[in-house]
PDB file of C-alpha atoms in Angstrom:
ATOM      1  CA  ALA A  21     101.063 133.243  64.189  1.00  0.00           C
ATOM      2  CA  GLN A  22      97.812 132.005  66.601  1.00  0.00           C
ATOM      3  CA  THR A  23      97.003 134.446  69.320  1.00  0.00           C
ATOM      4  CA  VAL A  24      94.898 133.961  72.077  1.00  0.00           C
ATOM      5  CA  THR A  25      93.258 137.149  74.314  1.00  0.00           C
ATOM      6  CA  GLN A  26      91.812 137.080  77.718  1.00  0.00           C
ATOM      7  CA  SER A  27      90.948 140.744  78.345  1.00  0.00           C
ATOM      8  CA  GLN A  28      89.706 139.946  81.879  1.00  0.00           C
ATOM      9  CA  PRO A  29      92.636 139.921  84.084  1.00  0.00           C
ATOM     10  CA  GLU A  30      90.564 139.225  87.272  1.00  0.00           C
ATOM     11  CA  MET A  31      86.836 138.452  87.612  1.00  0.00           C
ATOM     12  CA  SER A  32      84.861 138.266  91.261  1.00  0.00           C
ATOM     13  CA  VAL A  33      81.411 136.417  91.382  1.00  0.00           C
ATOM     14  CA  GLN A  34      79.318 135.234  94.571  1.00  0.00           C
ATOM     15  CA  GLU A  35      78.895 131.958  95.761  1.00  0.00           C
ATOM     16  CA  ALA A  36      76.273 130.083  93.872  1.00  0.00           C
ATOM     17  CA  GLU A  37      76.376 132.807  90.827  1.00  0.00           C
ATOM     18  CA  THR A  38      77.082 132.426  87.705  1.00  0.00           C
ATOM     19  CA  VAL A  39      80.053 133.489  85.812  1.00  0.00           C
ATOM     20  CA  THR A  40      81.336 134.089  82.260  1.00  0.00           C
ATOM     21  CA  LEU A  41      84.991 134.440  81.435  1.00  0.00           C
ATOM     22  CA  SER A  42      86.239 135.733  78.054  1.00  0.00           C
ATOM     23  CA  CYS A  43      88.534 134.428  75.524  1.00  0.00           C
ATOM     24  CA  THR A  44      89.354 135.682  71.672  1.00  0.00           C
ATOM     25  CA  TYR A  45      91.848 134.161  69.258  1.00  0.00           C
ATOM     26  CA  ASP A  46      93.084 134.665  66.079  1.00  0.00           C
ATOM     27  CA  THR A  47      94.674 131.844  63.516  1.00  0.00           C
ATOM     28  CA  SER A  48      94.096 130.892  59.935  1.00  0.00           C
ATOM     29  CA  GLU A  49      93.367 127.355  60.499  1.00  0.00           C
ATOM     30  CA  SER A  50      89.929 125.350  60.443  1.00  0.00           C
ATOM     31  CA  ASP A  51      90.717 122.636  62.384  1.00  0.00           C
ATOM     32  CA  TYR A  52      91.979 123.079  66.106  1.00  0.00           C
ATOM     33  CA  TYR A  53      91.261 122.523  69.817  1.00  0.00           C
ATOM     34  CA  LEU A  54      90.282 125.270  72.569  1.00  0.00           C
ATOM     35  CA  PHE A  55      90.904 124.656  75.991  1.00  0.00           C
ATOM     36  CA  TRP A  56      90.099 126.123  79.538  1.00  0.00           C
ATOM     37  CA  TYR A  57      92.624 125.607  81.995  1.00  0.00           C
ATOM     38  CA  LYS A  58      92.206 126.026  85.675  1.00  0.00           C
ATOM     39  CA  GLN A  59      95.342 126.745  88.045  1.00  0.00           C
ATOM     40  CA  PRO A  60      94.363 126.446  91.757  1.00  0.00           C
ATOM     41  CA  PRO A  61      96.676 128.625  94.313  1.00  0.00           C
ATOM     42  CA  SER A  62      99.863 126.775  94.788  1.00  0.00           C
ATOM     43  CA  ARG A  63      98.183 123.674  93.106  1.00  0.00           C
ATOM     44  CA  GLN A  64      98.884 122.401  89.781  1.00  0.00           C
ATOM     45  CA  MET A  65      96.935 123.315  86.477  1.00  0.00           C
ATOM     46  CA  ILE A  66      94.439 121.208  85.189  1.00  0.00           C
ATOM     47  CA  LEU A  67      92.117 120.855  82.109  1.00  0.00           C
ATOM     48  CA  VAL A  68      88.972 122.171  82.582  1.00  0.00           C
ATOM     49  CA  ILE A  69      87.259 121.439  79.426  1.00  0.00           C
ATOM     50  CA  ARG A  70      88.053 120.993  75.347  1.00  0.00           C
ATOM     51  CA  GLN A  71      85.982 121.938  72.592  1.00  0.00           C
ATOM     52  CA  GLU A  72      86.963 120.518  68.897  1.00  0.00           C
ATOM     53  CA  ALA A  73      86.620 123.433  66.707  1.00  0.00           C
ATOM     54  CA  TYR A  74      85.029 121.101  63.983  1.00  0.00           C
ATOM     55  CA  LYS A  75      82.117 120.520  66.343  1.00  0.00           C
ATOM     56  CA  GLN A  76      79.316 122.706  66.550  1.00  0.00           C
ATOM     57  CA  GLN A  77      77.792 121.462  69.555  1.00  0.00           C
ATOM     58  CA  ASN A  78      79.142 123.700  72.817  1.00  0.00           C
ATOM     59  CA  ALA A  79      81.134 121.504  75.115  1.00  0.00           C
ATOM     60  CA  THR A  80      80.035 120.753  78.734  1.00  0.00           C
ATOM     61  CA  GLU A  81      81.330 119.465  81.925  1.00  0.00           C
ATOM     62  CA  ASN A  82      79.089 119.427  84.909  1.00  0.00           C
ATOM     63  CA  ARG A  83      79.078 123.067  85.767  1.00  0.00           C
ATOM     64  CA  PHE A  84      81.153 124.409  83.370  1.00  0.00           C
ATOM     65  CA  SER A  85      80.471 125.130  79.928  1.00  0.00           C
ATOM     66  CA  VAL A  86      81.490 126.695  77.144  1.00  0.00           C
ATOM     67  CA  ASN A  87      79.990 129.316  74.401  1.00  0.00           C
ATOM     68  CA  PHE A  88      82.414 128.767  71.284  1.00  0.00           C
ATOM     69  CA  GLN A  89      81.834 131.353  68.399  1.00  0.00           C
ATOM     70  CA  LYS A  90      83.784 130.151  65.415  1.00  0.00           C
ATOM     71  CA  ALA A  91      83.164 132.939  63.268  1.00  0.00           C
ATOM     72  CA  ALA A  92      83.722 135.478  65.738  1.00  0.00           C
ATOM     73  CA  LYS A  93      86.913 133.613  67.291  1.00  0.00           C
ATOM     74  CA  SER A  94      85.280 133.793  70.283  1.00  0.00           C
ATOM     75  CA  PHE A  95      85.725 130.904  73.445  1.00  0.00           C
ATOM     76  CA  SER A  96      84.088 131.702  76.562  1.00  0.00           C
ATOM     77  CA  LEU A  97      83.449 129.937  79.851  1.00  0.00           C
ATOM     78  CA  LYS A  98      80.718 130.024  81.827  1.00  0.00           C
ATOM     79  CA  ILE A  99      80.375 128.353  84.999  1.00  0.00           C
ATOM     80  CA  SER A 100      77.061 128.145  86.796  1.00  0.00           C
ATOM     81  CA  ASP A 101      76.617 127.684  90.358  1.00  0.00           C
ATOM     82  CA  SER A 102      80.318 128.975  91.720  1.00  0.00           C
ATOM     83  CA  GLN A 103      82.087 127.316  94.672  1.00  0.00           C
ATOM     84  CA  LEU A 104      84.831 128.397  96.850  1.00  0.00           C
ATOM     85  CA  GLY A 105      86.306 125.676  94.775  1.00  0.00           C
ATOM     86  CA  ASP A 106      86.529 127.365  91.691  1.00  0.00           C
ATOM     87  CA  ALA A 107      88.637 130.129  92.878  1.00  0.00           C
ATOM     88  CA  ALA A 108      92.060 129.957  90.952  1.00  0.00           C
ATOM     89  CA  MET A 109      93.654 131.403  88.318  1.00  0.00           C
ATOM     90  CA  TYR A 110      92.087 130.499  84.413  1.00  0.00           C
ATOM     91  CA  PHE A 111      93.544 130.150  81.617  1.00  0.00           C
ATOM     92  CA  CYS A 112      92.227 129.926  77.772  1.00  0.00           C
ATOM     93  CA  ALA A 113      94.250 127.599  75.163  1.00  0.00           C
ATOM     94  CA  TYR A 114      94.813 126.924  71.617  1.00  0.00           C
ATOM     95  CA  SER A 115      96.232 123.979  69.638  1.00  0.00           C
ATOM     96  CA  ILE A 116      96.433 122.792  66.195  1.00  0.00           C
ATOM     97  CA  ILE A 117      95.423 119.218  65.812  1.00  0.00           C
ATOM     98  CA  GLN A 118      98.716 117.857  63.911  1.00  0.00           C
ATOM     99  CA  GLY A 119     102.211 118.210  65.058  1.00  0.00           C
ATOM    100  CA  ALA A 120     103.290 118.543  68.020  1.00  0.00           C
ATOM    101  CA  GLN A 121     100.464 119.935  70.042  1.00  0.00           C
ATOM    102  CA  LYS A 122     101.752 123.309  71.335  1.00  0.00           C
ATOM    103  CA  LEU A 123      99.461 125.478  73.244  1.00  0.00           C
ATOM    104  CA  VAL A 124      99.367 128.970  73.332  1.00  0.00           C
ATOM    105  CA  PHE A 125      97.732 130.598  76.110  1.00  0.00           C
ATOM    106  CA  GLY A 126      95.908 133.668  77.282  1.00  0.00           C
ATOM    107  CA  GLN A 127      97.271 135.846  79.966  1.00  0.00           C
ATOM    108  CA  GLY A 128      94.783 134.076  82.469  1.00  0.00           C
ATOM    109  CA  THR A 129      91.833 135.284  84.581  1.00  0.00           C
ATOM    110  CA  ARG A 130      92.013 135.262  88.062  1.00  0.00           C
ATOM    111  CA  LEU A 131      88.833 134.557  89.689  1.00  0.00           C
ATOM    112  CA  THR A 132      87.611 135.001  93.327  1.00  0.00           C
ATOM    113  CA  ILE A 133      84.397 133.840  94.975  1.00  0.00           C
ATOM    114  CA  ASN A 134      82.922 135.493  97.505  1.00  0.00           C
ATOM    115  CA  PRO A 135      81.398 133.633  99.973  1.00  0.00           C
TER     116      PRO A 135
ATOM    117  CA  ASP B  27      96.334 108.943  86.869  1.00  0.00           C
ATOM    118  CA  VAL B  28      99.015 110.833  84.868  1.00  0.00           C
ATOM    119  CA  LYS B  29     101.707 112.078  87.104  1.00  0.00           C
ATOM    120  CA  VAL B  30     104.021 114.625  86.288  1.00  0.00           C
ATOM    121  CA  THR B  31     106.714 115.727  88.494  1.00  0.00           C
ATOM    122  CA  GLN B  32     109.419 118.191  89.192  1.00  0.00           C
ATOM    123  CA  SER B  33     112.743 118.408  90.975  1.00  0.00           C
ATOM    124  CA  SER B  34     112.033 121.466  93.374  1.00  0.00           C
ATOM    125  CA  ARG B  35     109.103 123.402  94.266  1.00  0.00           C
ATOM    126  CA  TYR B  36     111.218 126.361  94.932  1.00  0.00           C
ATOM    127  CA  LEU B  37     114.667 127.204  93.982  1.00  0.00           C
ATOM    128  CA  VAL B  38     116.759 130.410  94.399  1.00  0.00           C
ATOM    129  CA  LYS B  39     120.061 130.956  92.671  1.00  0.00           C
ATOM    130  CA  ARG B  40     122.619 133.733  91.791  1.00  0.00           C
ATOM    131  CA  THR B  41     123.009 135.487  88.814  1.00  0.00           C
ATOM    132  CA  GLY B  42     125.816 133.573  86.365  1.00  0.00           C
ATOM    133  CA  GLU B  43     124.948 130.323  88.217  1.00  0.00           C
ATOM    134  CA  LYS B  44     124.011 127.068  85.922  1.00  0.00           C
ATOM    135  CA  VAL B  45     120.633 126.056  86.794  1.00  0.00           C
ATOM    136  CA  PHE B  46     119.064 122.254  85.844  1.00  0.00           C
ATOM    137  CA  LEU B  47     115.166 121.793  86.568  1.00  0.00           C
ATOM    138  CA  GLU B  48     114.251 118.750  85.488  1.00  0.00           C
ATOM    139  CA  CYS B  49     110.604 117.067  84.792  1.00  0.00           C
ATOM    140  CA  VAL B  50     109.705 113.364  85.174  1.00  0.00           C
ATOM    141  CA  GLN B  51     106.077 111.894  83.733  1.00  0.00           C
ATOM    142  CA  ASP B  52     105.436 108.404  84.330  1.00  0.00           C
ATOM    143  CA  MET B  53     102.957 107.881  81.542  1.00  0.00           C
ATOM    144  CA  ASP B  54     104.991 106.778  79.034  1.00  0.00           C
ATOM    145  CA  HIS B  55     104.094 110.217  76.723  1.00  0.00           C
ATOM    146  CA  GLU B  56     105.658 111.356  73.466  1.00  0.00           C
ATOM    147  CA  ASN B  57     105.968 114.704  73.996  1.00  0.00           C
ATOM    148  CA  MET B  58     107.185 116.955  76.904  1.00  0.00           C
ATOM    149  CA  PHE B  59     107.071 121.218  77.081  1.00  0.00           C
ATOM    150  CA  TRP B  60     108.741 123.333  79.330  1.00  0.00           C
ATOM    151  CA  TYR B  61     106.613 126.860  79.983  1.00  0.00           C
ATOM    152  CA  ARG B  62     107.311 129.811  81.891  1.00  0.00           C
ATOM    153  CA  GLN B  63     104.606 131.820  83.693  1.00  0.00           C
ATOM    154  CA  ASP B  64     104.775 135.333  84.345  1.00  0.00           C
ATOM    155  CA  PRO B  65     101.680 137.483  85.552  1.00  0.00           C
ATOM    156  CA  GLY B  66     100.185 139.689  82.886  1.00  0.00           C
ATOM    157  CA  LEU B  67     101.882 137.127  80.262  1.00  0.00           C
ATOM    158  CA  GLY B  68     100.154 133.724  80.702  1.00  0.00           C
ATOM    159  CA  LEU B  69     102.531 130.747  79.877  1.00  0.00           C
ATOM    160  CA  ARG B  70     105.408 130.926  77.356  1.00  0.00           C
ATOM    161  CA  LEU B  71     106.640 128.089  75.182  1.00  0.00           C
ATOM    162  CA  ILE B  72     110.667 127.760  76.157  1.00  0.00           C
ATOM    163  CA  TYR B  73     110.966 124.222  74.490  1.00  0.00           C
ATOM    164  CA  PHE B  74     109.970 121.434  73.528  1.00  0.00           C
ATOM    165  CA  SER B  75     110.676 117.342  72.833  1.00  0.00           C
ATOM    166  CA  TYR B  76     108.857 115.178  70.808  1.00  0.00           C
ATOM    167  CA  ASP B  77     110.992 112.086  71.410  1.00  0.00           C
ATOM    168  CA  VAL B  78     114.349 111.523  73.158  1.00  0.00           C
ATOM    169  CA  LYS B  79     116.979 113.422  71.795  1.00  0.00           C
ATOM    170  CA  MET B  80     114.566 115.528  70.112  1.00  0.00           C
ATOM    171  CA  LYS B  81     113.784 119.005  70.691  1.00  0.00           C
ATOM    172  CA  GLU B  82     112.506 122.321  69.048  1.00  0.00           C
ATOM    173  CA  LYS B  83     112.640 125.805  70.127  1.00  0.00           C
ATOM    174  CA  GLY B  84     109.315 127.083  71.148  1.00  0.00           C
ATOM    175  CA  ASP B  85     109.033 131.176  71.704  1.00  0.00           C
ATOM    176  CA  ILE B  86     111.337 132.080  73.923  1.00  0.00           C
ATOM    177  CA  PRO B  87     114.140 129.653  74.047  1.00  0.00           C
ATOM    178  CA  GLU B  88     116.848 132.655  74.134  1.00  0.00           C
ATOM    179  CA  GLY B  89     119.214 132.261  77.324  1.00  0.00           C
ATOM    180  CA  TYR B  90     117.686 128.385  78.193  1.00  0.00           C
ATOM    181  CA  SER B  91     118.494 124.707  76.753  1.00  0.00           C
ATOM    182  CA  VAL B  92     117.117 121.162  77.169  1.00  0.00           C
ATOM    183  CA  SER B  93     117.831 117.793  77.421  1.00  0.00           C
ATOM    184  CA  ARG B  94     116.136 114.916  76.943  1.00  0.00           C
ATOM    185  CA  GLU B  95     118.111 111.386  77.117  1.00  0.00           C
ATOM    186  CA  LYS B  96     115.352 109.193  78.168  1.00  0.00           C
ATOM    187  CA  LYS B  97     111.966 109.311  77.327  1.00  0.00           C
ATOM    188  CA  GLU B  98     110.272 110.087  80.369  1.00  0.00           C
ATOM    189  CA  ARG B  99     112.906 112.923  81.641  1.00  0.00           C
ATOM    190  CA  PHE B 100     113.122 116.156  79.914  1.00  0.00           C
ATOM    191  CA  SER B 101     115.423 118.824  81.284  1.00  0.00           C
ATOM    192  CA  LEU B 102     115.443 122.360  81.126  1.00  0.00           C
ATOM    193  CA  ILE B 103     118.902 124.280  81.365  1.00  0.00           C
ATOM    194  CA  LEU B 104     119.818 127.545  82.437  1.00  0.00           C
ATOM    195  CA  GLU B 105     123.557 127.951  81.180  1.00  0.00           C
ATOM    196  CA  SER B 106     124.172 131.409  82.931  1.00  0.00           C
ATOM    197  CA  ALA B 107     120.958 132.410  85.289  1.00  0.00           C
ATOM    198  CA  SER B 108     120.060 135.971  85.133  1.00  0.00           C
ATOM    199  CA  THR B 109     117.271 138.173  87.236  1.00  0.00           C
ATOM    200  CA  ASN B 110     115.287 138.333  84.344  1.00  0.00           C
ATOM    201  CA  GLN B 111     114.816 134.633  84.261  1.00  0.00           C
ATOM    202  CA  THR B 112     113.082 134.777  87.440  1.00  0.00           C
ATOM    203  CA  SER B 113     109.658 133.396  87.219  1.00  0.00           C
ATOM    204  CA  MET B 114     107.797 130.184  87.704  1.00  0.00           C
ATOM    205  CA  TYR B 115     108.775 127.002  85.171  1.00  0.00           C
ATOM    206  CA  LEU B 116     105.963 124.775  84.500  1.00  0.00           C
ATOM    207  CA  CYS B 117     106.274 121.201  82.585  1.00  0.00           C
ATOM    208  CA  ALA B 118     104.101 119.405  80.876  1.00  0.00           C
ATOM    209  CA  SER B 119     103.614 116.198  78.880  1.00  0.00           C
ATOM    210  CA  THR B 120     101.160 115.109  76.219  1.00  0.00           C
ATOM    211  CA  PRO B 121     100.882 110.937  74.610  1.00  0.00           C
ATOM    212  CA  LEU B 122     100.816 110.838  70.444  1.00  0.00           C
ATOM    213  CA  PRO B 123      97.949 110.647  68.902  1.00  0.00           C
ATOM    214  CA  GLY B 124      96.260 112.385  71.462  1.00  0.00           C
ATOM    215  CA  ARG B 125      93.203 115.363  72.161  1.00  0.00           C
ATOM    216  CA  ASN B 126      96.274 117.570  72.494  1.00  0.00           C
ATOM    217  CA  GLU B 127      95.783 117.603  76.263  1.00  0.00           C
ATOM    218  CA  GLN B 128      98.551 118.656  78.417  1.00  0.00           C
ATOM    219  CA  PHE B 129      98.940 117.238  81.856  1.00  0.00           C
ATOM    220  CA  PHE B 130     100.958 119.854  83.622  1.00  0.00           C
ATOM    221  CA  GLY B 131     103.877 119.361  86.563  1.00  0.00           C
ATOM    222  CA  PRO B 132     103.405 121.631  89.835  1.00  0.00           C
ATOM    223  CA  GLY B 133     105.624 124.128  88.481  1.00  0.00           C
ATOM    224  CA  THR B 134     108.896 125.134  90.099  1.00  0.00           C
ATOM    225  CA  ARG B 135     109.447 128.642  91.141  1.00  0.00           C
ATOM    226  CA  LEU B 136     112.999 129.956  90.289  1.00  0.00           C
ATOM    227  CA  THR B 137     114.610 133.599  92.084  1.00  0.00           C
ATOM    228  CA  VAL B 138     117.698 134.713  90.325  1.00  0.00           C
ATOM    229  CA  LEU B 139     119.227 136.899  93.165  1.00  0.00           C
TER     230      LEU B 139
END
């Protein structure tokens, strides 16, 4: 069975600084998707960034980028120039490409931004 | 924009009550999912549906059932609510074929007394 592990329950960063959230996963599949989702306080979960496992290039979305290490089964999220609006729970998730597109989530990391 | 709505943001029920949580999506998505979210455990899949009247168990289906009579609506049913079902419940949907991105509802925080 696939598993996703986020070993940092809480992280904090100064506004405008850079922070990296860690995620590791376990799978025997060769093709899959990895995701980072953001859940702001009392607000809806939204997708931050997606990585296809067959792509070697790391995905980027504005201030958000990932470091995808397929052999190490590691998928970290880097947030540059942190803003107060980045404060949220962040979830790492995994999905196989075929089938019902179920997501397997990590435990979550609560990110606090210090002004 | 995809919109996924859930019938209640907050719900308080008594032990033994039958509880219905409803989810509606407006983008004609084939797949719909129910998760529960608990601190330190992340989101865990309860049930999912890949078509009308089709359903499959997720990782923690015990104590729950689901219904999907129409494509846009996916209901989660707690047949006899128990205190250990106090949790945040999130509904999500995704199209077929897709890039597996799921669109989430706002969640229902259920308290069972």
